[in-house]
């Protein structure tokens, strides 16, 4: 319940690996909202589990002192305040892609809201300049990136039958 309301400045990362380096290096501070993006079904591709980062957070004793927001996935091993499977994902231009370090983020678990103190005009300006971070993918992963659904639809592939 103590984490049902959380306000903090965004600290944005375009991969779990860069966020992990930051937590281990002492860059991430208590009170921040860590945003790990481009880890969704298309962005990664494949929607990996954010367990390595979360293990580092818990190991540093920050599980109840930071919030995590990601288009990646979580499981029962996650501790603290973590919001995952965010859709639409950053790779598709979802709002996670438009966040910047220092944006003030408000999380209200009881109201089921996550809001950011950024005007619609500013978000639109950021969207006009946005280009996705494209991670390498070949073979099946490249095909999966092209054809998979959003996390809210199961991050799966539905092909029409002829």
JSON list of C-alpha atoms in Angstrom, two decimals:
[
{"chain": "A", "resi": 1, "resn": "UNK", "atom": "CA", "xyz": [0.00, 0.00, 0.00]},
{"chain": "A", "resi": 2, "resn": "UNK", "atom": "CA", "xyz": [2.86, 2.44, 0.64]},
{"chain": "A", "resi": 3, "resn": "UNK", "atom": "CA", "xyz": [3.71, 2.23, -3.08]},
{"chain": "A", "resi": 4, "resn": "UNK", "atom": "CA", "xyz": [0.17, 2.74, -4.36]},
{"chain": "A", "resi": 5, "resn": "UNK", "atom": "CA", "xyz": [1.00, 6.43, -4.95]},
{"chain": "A", "resi": 6, "resn": "UNK", "atom": "CA", "xyz": [4.42, 7.24, -6.37]},
{"chain": "A", "resi": 7, "resn": "UNK", "atom": "CA", "xyz": [5.75, 10.44, -7.93]},
{"chain": "A", "resi": 8, "resn": "UNK", "atom": "CA", "xyz": [9.22, 10.78, -9.38]},
{"chain": "A", "resi": 9, "resn": "UNK", "atom": "CA", "xyz": [11.36, 12.01, -12.22]},
{"chain": "A", "resi": 10, "resn": "UNK", "atom": "CA", "xyz": [11.76, 9.71, -15.21]},
{"chain": "A", "resi": 11, "resn": "UNK", "atom": "CA", "xyz": [15.12, 8.06, -15.85]},
{"chain": "A", "resi": 12, "resn": "UNK", "atom": "CA", "xyz": [14.86, 6.57, -19.36]},
{"chain": "A", "resi": 13, "resn": "UNK", "atom": "CA", "xyz": [16.74, 3.64, -20.91]},
{"chain": "A", "resi": 14, "resn": "UNK", "atom": "CA", "xyz": [16.36, 2.07, -24.36]},
{"chain": "A", "resi": 15, "resn": "UNK", "atom": "CA", "xyz": [17.37, -1.41, -23.17]},
{"chain": "A", "resi": 16, "resn": "UNK", "atom": "CA", "xyz": [17.41, -3.52, -20.03]},
{"chain": "A", "resi": 17, "resn": "UNK", "atom": "CA", "xyz": [21.19, -3.81, -20.33]},
{"chain": "A", "resi": 18, "resn": "UNK", "atom": "CA", "xyz": [21.75, -0.05, -20.14]},
{"chain": "A", "resi": 19, "resn": "UNK", "atom": "CA", "xyz": [19.39, 0.19, -17.14]},
{"chain": "A", "resi": 20, "resn": "UNK", "atom": "CA", "xyz": [21.26, -2.65, -15.44]},
{"chain": "A", "resi": 21, "resn": "UNK", "atom": "CA", "xyz": [24.59, -0.86, -15.94]},
{"chain": "A", "resi": 22, "resn": "UNK", "atom": "CA", "xyz": [23.05, 2.30, -14.44]},
{"chain": "A", "resi": 23, "resn": "UNK", "atom": "CA", "xyz": [21.64, 0.56, -11.35]},
{"chain": "A", "resi": 24, "resn": "UNK", "atom": "CA", "xyz": [24.91, -1.28, -10.70]},
{"chain": "A", "resi": 25, "resn": "UNK", "atom": "CA", "xyz": [26.87, 1.95, -11.28]},
{"chain": "A", "resi": 26, "resn": "UNK", "atom": "CA", "xyz": [24.81, 3.96, -8.80]},
{"chain": "A", "resi": 27, "resn": "UNK", "atom": "CA", "xyz": [23.28, 6.23, -11.44]},
{"chain": "A", "resi": 28, "resn": "UNK", "atom": "CA", "xyz": [19.66, 5.42, -10.54]},
{"chain": "A", "resi": 29, "resn": "UNK", "atom": "CA", "xyz": [18.57, 7.19, -7.36]},
{"chain": "A", "resi": 30, "resn": "UNK", "atom": "CA", "xyz": [15.75, 6.60, -4.86]},
{"chain": "A", "resi": 31, "resn": "UNK", "atom": "CA", "xyz": [12.57, 8.39, -5.88]},
{"chain": "A", "resi": 32, "resn": "UNK", "atom": "CA", "xyz": [13.08, 7.97, -9.62]},
{"chain": "A", "resi": 33, "resn": "UNK", "atom": "CA", "xyz": [10.76, 6.27, -12.09]},
{"chain": "A", "resi": 34, "resn": "UNK", "atom": "CA", "xyz": [12.93, 4.03, -14.25]},
{"chain": "A", "resi": 35, "resn": "UNK", "atom": "CA", "xyz": [11.61, 3.64, -17.79]},
{"chain": "A", "resi": 36, "resn": "UNK", "atom": "CA", "xyz": [12.95, 0.65, -19.73]},
{"chain": "A", "resi": 37, "resn": "UNK", "atom": "CA", "xyz": [11.63, 0.80, -23.27]},
{"chain": "A", "resi": 38, "resn": "UNK", "atom": "CA", "xyz": [12.16, -0.94, -26.61]},
{"chain": "A", "resi": 39, "resn": "UNK", "atom": "CA", "xyz": [11.86, -4.30, -24.82]},
{"chain": "A", "resi": 40, "resn": "UNK", "atom": "CA", "xyz": [8.31, -5.02, -26.03]},
{"chain": "A", "resi": 41, "resn": "UNK", "atom": "CA", "xyz": [7.35, -7.71, -28.55]},
{"chain": "A", "resi": 42, "resn": "UNK", "atom": "CA", "xyz": [8.58, -5.75, -31.57]},
{"chain": "A", "resi": 43, "resn": "UNK", "atom": "CA", "xyz": [11.24, -3.61, -29.95]},
{"chain": "A", "resi": 44, "resn": "UNK", "atom": "CA", "xyz": [13.43, -6.30, -28.48]},
{"chain": "A", "resi": 45, "resn": "UNK", "atom": "CA", "xyz": [12.12, -8.29, -30.46]},
{"chain": "A", "resi": 46, "resn": "UNK", "atom": "CA", "xyz": [10.55, -10.95, -28.31]},
{"chain": "A", "resi": 47, "resn": "UNK", "atom": "CA", "xyz": [9.53, -9.21, -25.07]},
{"chain": "A", "resi": 48, "resn": "UNK", "atom": "CA", "xyz": [12.22, -10.40, -22.65]},
{"chain": "A", "resi": 49, "resn": "UNK", "atom": "CA", "xyz": [11.76, -10.64, -18.92]},
{"chain": "A", "resi": 50, "resn": "UNK", "atom": "CA", "xyz": [13.16, -7.71, -16.88]},
{"chain": "A", "resi": 51, "resn": "UNK", "atom": "CA", "xyz": [14.44, -10.06, -14.18]},
{"chain": "A", "resi": 52, "resn": "UNK", "atom": "CA", "xyz": [18.13, -9.12, -14.34]},
{"chain": "A", "resi": 53, "resn": "UNK", "atom": "CA", "xyz": [17.37, -5.46, -13.75]},
{"chain": "A", "resi": 54, "resn": "UNK", "atom": "CA", "xyz": [14.87, -6.27, -10.99]},
{"chain": "A", "resi": 55, "resn": "UNK", "atom": "CA", "xyz": [17.38, -8.55, -9.26]},
{"chain": "A", "resi": 56, "resn": "UNK", "atom": "CA", "xyz": [19.88, -5.68, -9.21]},
{"chain": "A", "resi": 57, "resn": "UNK", "atom": "CA", "xyz": [17.21, -3.27, -7.87]},
{"chain": "A", "resi": 58, "resn": "UNK", "atom": "CA", "xyz": [16.31, -5.65, -5.05]},
{"chain": "A", "resi": 59, "resn": "UNK", "atom": "CA", "xyz": [19.98, -6.39, -4.36]},
{"chain": "A", "resi": 60, "resn": "UNK", "atom": "CA", "xyz": [20.64, -2.66, -3.96]},
{"chain": "A", "resi": 61, "resn": "UNK", "atom": "CA", "xyz": [17.70, -2.37, -1.54]},
{"chain": "A", "resi": 62, "resn": "UNK", "atom": "CA", "xyz": [15.76, -0.07, -3.88]},
{"chain": "A", "resi": 63, "resn": "UNK", "atom": "CA", "xyz": [12.70, -2.28, -4.43]},
{"chain": "A", "resi": 64, "resn": "UNK", "atom": "CA", "xyz": [10.40, 0.09, -2.54]},
{"chain": "A", "resi": 65, "resn": "UNK", "atom": "CA", "xyz": [12.33, 3.26, -3.36]},
{"chain": "A", "resi": 66, "resn": "UNK", "atom": "CA", "xyz": [12.02, 3.42, -7.15]},
{"chain": "A", "resi": 67, "resn": "UNK", "atom": "CA", "xyz": [9.28, 2.60, -9.66]},
{"chain": "A", "resi": 68, "resn": "UNK", "atom": "CA", "xyz": [9.80, 0.72, -12.91]},
{"chain": "A", "resi": 69, "resn": "UNK", "atom": "CA", "xyz": [7.74, 1.18, -16.07]},
{"chain": "A", "resi": 70, "resn": "UNK", "atom": "CA", "xyz": [8.46, -0.96, -19.14]},
{"chain": "A", "resi": 71, "resn": "UNK", "atom": "CA", "xyz": [7.05, -2.38, -22.33]},
{"chain": "A", "resi": 72, "resn": "UNK", "atom": "CA", "xyz": [8.98, -5.53, -21.39]},
{"chain": "A", "resi": 73, "resn": "UNK", "atom": "CA", "xyz": [7.49, -8.28, -19.24]},
{"chain": "A", "resi": 74, "resn": "UNK", "atom": "CA", "xyz": [7.59, -9.33, -15.59]},
{"chain": "A", "resi": 75, "resn": "UNK", "atom": "CA", "xyz": [6.74, -12.40, -13.57]},
{"chain": "A", "resi": 76, "resn": "UNK", "atom": "CA", "xyz": [6.22, -13.38, -9.95]},
{"chain": "A", "resi": 77, "resn": "UNK", "atom": "CA", "xyz": [9.93, -12.74, -9.29]},
{"chain": "A", "resi": 78, "resn": "UNK", "atom": "CA", "xyz": [9.35, -9.00, -9.59]},
{"chain": "A", "resi": 79, "resn": "UNK", "atom": "CA", "xyz": [9.41, -6.98, -6.39]},
{"chain": "A", "resi": 80, "resn": "UNK", "atom": "CA", "xyz": [8.50, -3.39, -5.62]},
{"chain": "A", "resi": 81, "resn": "UNK", "atom": "CA", "xyz": [6.51, -1.12, -7.90]},
{"chain": "A", "resi": 82, "resn": "UNK", "atom": "CA", "xyz": [6.73, -2.42, -11.46]},
{"chain": "A", "resi": 83, "resn": "UNK", "atom": "CA", "xyz": [4.39, -1.66, -14.35]},
{"chain": "A", "resi": 84, "resn": "UNK", "atom": "CA", "xyz": [5.04, -3.81, -17.40]},
{"chain": "A", "resi": 85, "resn": "UNK", "atom": "CA", "xyz": [3.60, -4.93, -20.71]},
{"chain": "A", "resi": 86, "resn": "UNK", "atom": "CA", "xyz": [2.90, -1.24, -21.53]},
{"chain": "A", "resi": 87, "resn": "UNK", "atom": "CA", "xyz": [1.04, -0.92, -24.83]},
{"chain": "A", "resi": 88, "resn": "UNK", "atom": "CA", "xyz": [1.47, 0.44, -27.37]},
{"chain": "A", "resi": 89, "resn": "UNK", "atom": "CA", "xyz": [5.15, -0.27, -26.96]},
{"chain": "A", "resi": 90, "resn": "UNK", "atom": "CA", "xyz": [7.91, 2.28, -27.60]},
{"chain": "A", "resi": 91, "resn": "UNK", "atom": "CA", "xyz": [8.90, 0.65, -30.91]},
{"chain": "A", "resi": 92, "resn": "UNK", "atom": "CA", "xyz": [5.43, 1.48, -32.25]},
{"chain": "A", "resi": 93, "resn": "UNK", "atom": "CA", "xyz": [5.59, 5.08, -31.02]},
{"chain": "A", "resi": 94, "resn": "UNK", "atom": "CA", "xyz": [3.75, 4.55, -27.74]},
{"chain": "A", "resi": 95, "resn": "UNK", "atom": "CA", "xyz": [4.09, 7.24, -25.10]},
{"chain": "A", "resi": 96, "resn": "UNK", "atom": "CA", "xyz": [7.03, 5.45, -23.46]},
{"chain": "A", "resi": 97, "resn": "UNK", "atom": "CA", "xyz": [9.08, 6.40, -26.53]},
{"chain": "A", "resi": 98, "resn": "UNK", "atom": "CA", "xyz": [8.30, 10.07, -25.93]},
{"chain": "A", "resi": 99, "resn": "UNK", "atom": "CA", "xyz": [9.35, 10.28, -22.29]},
{"chain": "A", "resi": 100, "resn": "UNK", "atom": "CA", "xyz": [12.56, 12.10, -21.43]},
{"chain": "A", "resi": 101, "resn": "UNK", "atom": "CA", "xyz": [14.81, 12.11, -18.40]},
{"chain": "A", "resi": 102, "resn": "UNK", "atom": "CA", "xyz": [13.38, 14.46, -15.80]},
{"chain": "A", "resi": 103, "resn": "UNK", "atom": "CA", "xyz": [9.73, 14.26, -16.87]},
{"chain": "A", "resi": 104, "resn": "UNK", "atom": "CA", "xyz": [7.62, 14.09, -13.71]},
{"chain": "A", "resi": 105, "resn": "UNK", "atom": "CA", "xyz": [5.67, 10.81, -13.55]},
{"chain": "A", "resi": 106, "resn": "UNK", "atom": "CA", "xyz": [2.66, 10.18, -11.29]},
{"chain": "A", "resi": 107, "resn": "UNK", "atom": "CA", "xyz": [1.60, 6.60, -10.57]},
{"chain": "A", "resi": 108, "resn": "UNK", "atom": "CA", "xyz": [-1.68, 5.89, -8.77]},
{"chain": "A", "resi": 109, "resn": "UNK", "atom": "CA", "xyz": [-2.24, 2.14, -8.43]},
{"chain": "A", "resi": 110, "resn": "UNK", "atom": "CA", "xyz": [-5.65, 2.55, -6.79]},
{"chain": "A", "resi": 111, "resn": "UNK", "atom": "CA", "xyz": [-6.94, 4.75, -9.63]},
{"chain": "A", "resi": 112, "resn": "UNK", "atom": "CA", "xyz": [-5.05, 2.62, -12.20]},
{"chain": "A", "resi": 113, "resn": "UNK", "atom": "CA", "xyz": [-3.41, 5.68, -13.74]},
{"chain": "A", "resi": 114, "resn": "UNK", "atom": "CA", "xyz": [0.05, 6.66, -14.87]},
{"chain": "A", "resi": 115, "resn": "UNK", "atom": "CA", "xyz": [0.33, 10.31, -15.90]},
{"chain": "A", "resi": 116, "resn": "UNK", "atom": "CA", "xyz": [3.22, 12.50, -16.95]},
{"chain": "A", "resi": 117, "resn": "UNK", "atom": "CA", "xyz": [3.56, 16.25, -16.48]},
{"chain": "A", "resi": 118, "resn": "UNK", "atom": "CA", "xyz": [4.06, 16.96, -20.17]},
{"chain": "A", "resi": 119, "resn": "UNK", "atom": "CA", "xyz": [1.61, 19.01, -22.20]},
{"chain": "A", "resi": 120, "resn": "UNK", "atom": "CA", "xyz": [-0.16, 17.58, -25.23]},
{"chain": "A", "resi": 121, "resn": "UNK", "atom": "CA", "xyz": [1.64, 20.17, -27.35]},
{"chain": "A", "resi": 122, "resn": "UNK", "atom": "CA", "xyz": [5.04, 19.00, -26.07]},
{"chain": "A", "resi": 123, "resn": "UNK", "atom": "CA", "xyz": [4.13, 15.33, -26.61]},
{"chain": "A", "resi": 124, "resn": "UNK", "atom": "CA", "xyz": [3.04, 16.15, -30.17]},
{"chain": "A", "resi": 125, "resn": "UNK", "atom": "CA", "xyz": [6.32, 17.98, -30.82]},
{"chain": "A", "resi": 126, "resn": "UNK", "atom": "CA", "xyz": [8.29, 15.00, -29.50]},
{"chain": "A", "resi": 127, "resn": "UNK", "atom": "CA", "xyz": [6.23, 12.61, -31.61]},
{"chain": "A", "resi": 128, "resn": "UNK", "atom": "CA", "xyz": [7.00, 14.63, -34.75]},
{"chain": "A", "resi": 129, "resn": "UNK", "atom": "CA", "xyz": [10.75, 14.15, -34.12]},
{"chain": "A", "resi": 130, "resn": "UNK", "atom": "CA", "xyz": [10.55, 10.52, -32.93]},
{"chain": "A", "resi": 131, "resn": "UNK", "atom": "CA", "xyz": [12.30, 7.66, -34.69]},
{"chain": "A", "resi": 132, "resn": "UNK", "atom": "CA", "xyz": [12.28, 4.14, -33.24]},
{"chain": "A", "resi": 133, "resn": "UNK", "atom": "CA", "xyz": [15.33, 2.50, -31.76]},
{"chain": "A", "resi": 134, "resn": "UNK", "atom": "CA", "xyz": [15.83, -0.53, -34.01]},
{"chain": "A", "resi": 135, "resn": "UNK", "atom": "CA", "xyz": [17.69, -3.46, -32.47]},
{"chain": "A", "resi": 136, "resn": "UNK", "atom": "CA", "xyz": [19.17, -6.09, -34.79]},
{"chain": "A", "resi": 137, "resn": "UNK", "atom": "CA", "xyz": [16.91, -8.98, -35.76]},
{"chain": "A", "resi": 138, "resn": "UNK", "atom": "CA", "xyz": [17.33, -11.63, -38.42]},
{"chain": "A", "resi": 139, "resn": "UNK", "atom": "CA", "xyz": [15.45, -14.75, -39.47]},
{"chain": "A", "resi": 140, "resn": "UNK", "atom": "CA", "xyz": [12.47, -15.69, -37.31]},
{"chain": "A", "resi": 141, "resn": "UNK", "atom": "CA", "xyz": [12.95, -12.75, -34.95]},
{"chain": "A", "resi": 142, "resn": "UNK", "atom": "CA", "xyz": [12.79, -10.33, -37.86]},
{"chain": "A", "resi": 143, "resn": "UNK", "atom": "CA", "xyz": [9.60, -12.01, -39.11]},
{"chain": "A", "resi": 144, "resn": "UNK", "atom": "CA", "xyz": [8.17, -11.99, -35.57]},
{"chain": "A", "resi": 145, "resn": "UNK", "atom": "CA", "xyz": [8.88, -8.24, -35.23]},
{"chain": "A", "resi": 146, "resn": "UNK", "atom": "CA", "xyz": [7.06, -7.58, -38.48]},
{"chain": "A", "resi": 147, "resn": "UNK", "atom": "CA", "xyz": [3.98, -9.71, -37.71]},
{"chain": "A", "resi": 148, "resn": "UNK", "atom": "CA", "xyz": [3.47, -9.91, -33.92]},
{"chain": "A", "resi": 149, "resn": "UNK", "atom": "CA", "xyz": [0.67, -8.27, -31.99]},
{"chain": "A", "resi": 150, "resn": "UNK", "atom": "CA", "xyz": [0.94, -5.86, -29.10]},
{"chain": "A", "resi": 151, "resn": "UNK", "atom": "CA", "xyz": [1.41, -7.17, -25.56]},
{"chain": "A", "resi": 152, "resn": "UNK", "atom": "CA", "xyz": [-2.25, -6.50, -24.76]},
{"chain": "A", "resi": 153, "resn": "UNK", "atom": "CA", "xyz": [-3.17, -8.99, -27.53]},
{"chain": "A", "resi": 154, "resn": "UNK", "atom": "CA", "xyz": [-0.72, -11.63, -26.34]},
{"chain": "A", "resi": 155, "resn": "UNK", "atom": "CA", "xyz": [2.44, -10.66, -28.29]},
{"chain": "A", "resi": 156, "resn": "UNK", "atom": "CA", "xyz": [1.63, -13.44, -30.72]},
{"chain": "A", "resi": 157, "resn": "UNK", "atom": "CA", "xyz": [1.25, -13.86, -34.49]},
{"chain": "A", "resi": 158, "resn": "UNK", "atom": "CA", "xyz": [-2.08, -14.31, -36.23]},
{"chain": "A", "resi": 159, "resn": "UNK", "atom": "CA", "xyz": [-1.90, -15.04, -39.93]},
{"chain": "A", "resi": 160, "resn": "UNK", "atom": "CA", "xyz": [-4.95, -15.01, -42.11]},
{"chain": "A", "resi": 161, "resn": "UNK", "atom": "CA", "xyz": [-5.73, -18.33, -43.76]},
{"chain": "A", "resi": 162, "resn": "UNK", "atom": "CA", "xyz": [-6.42, -18.31, -47.48]}
]
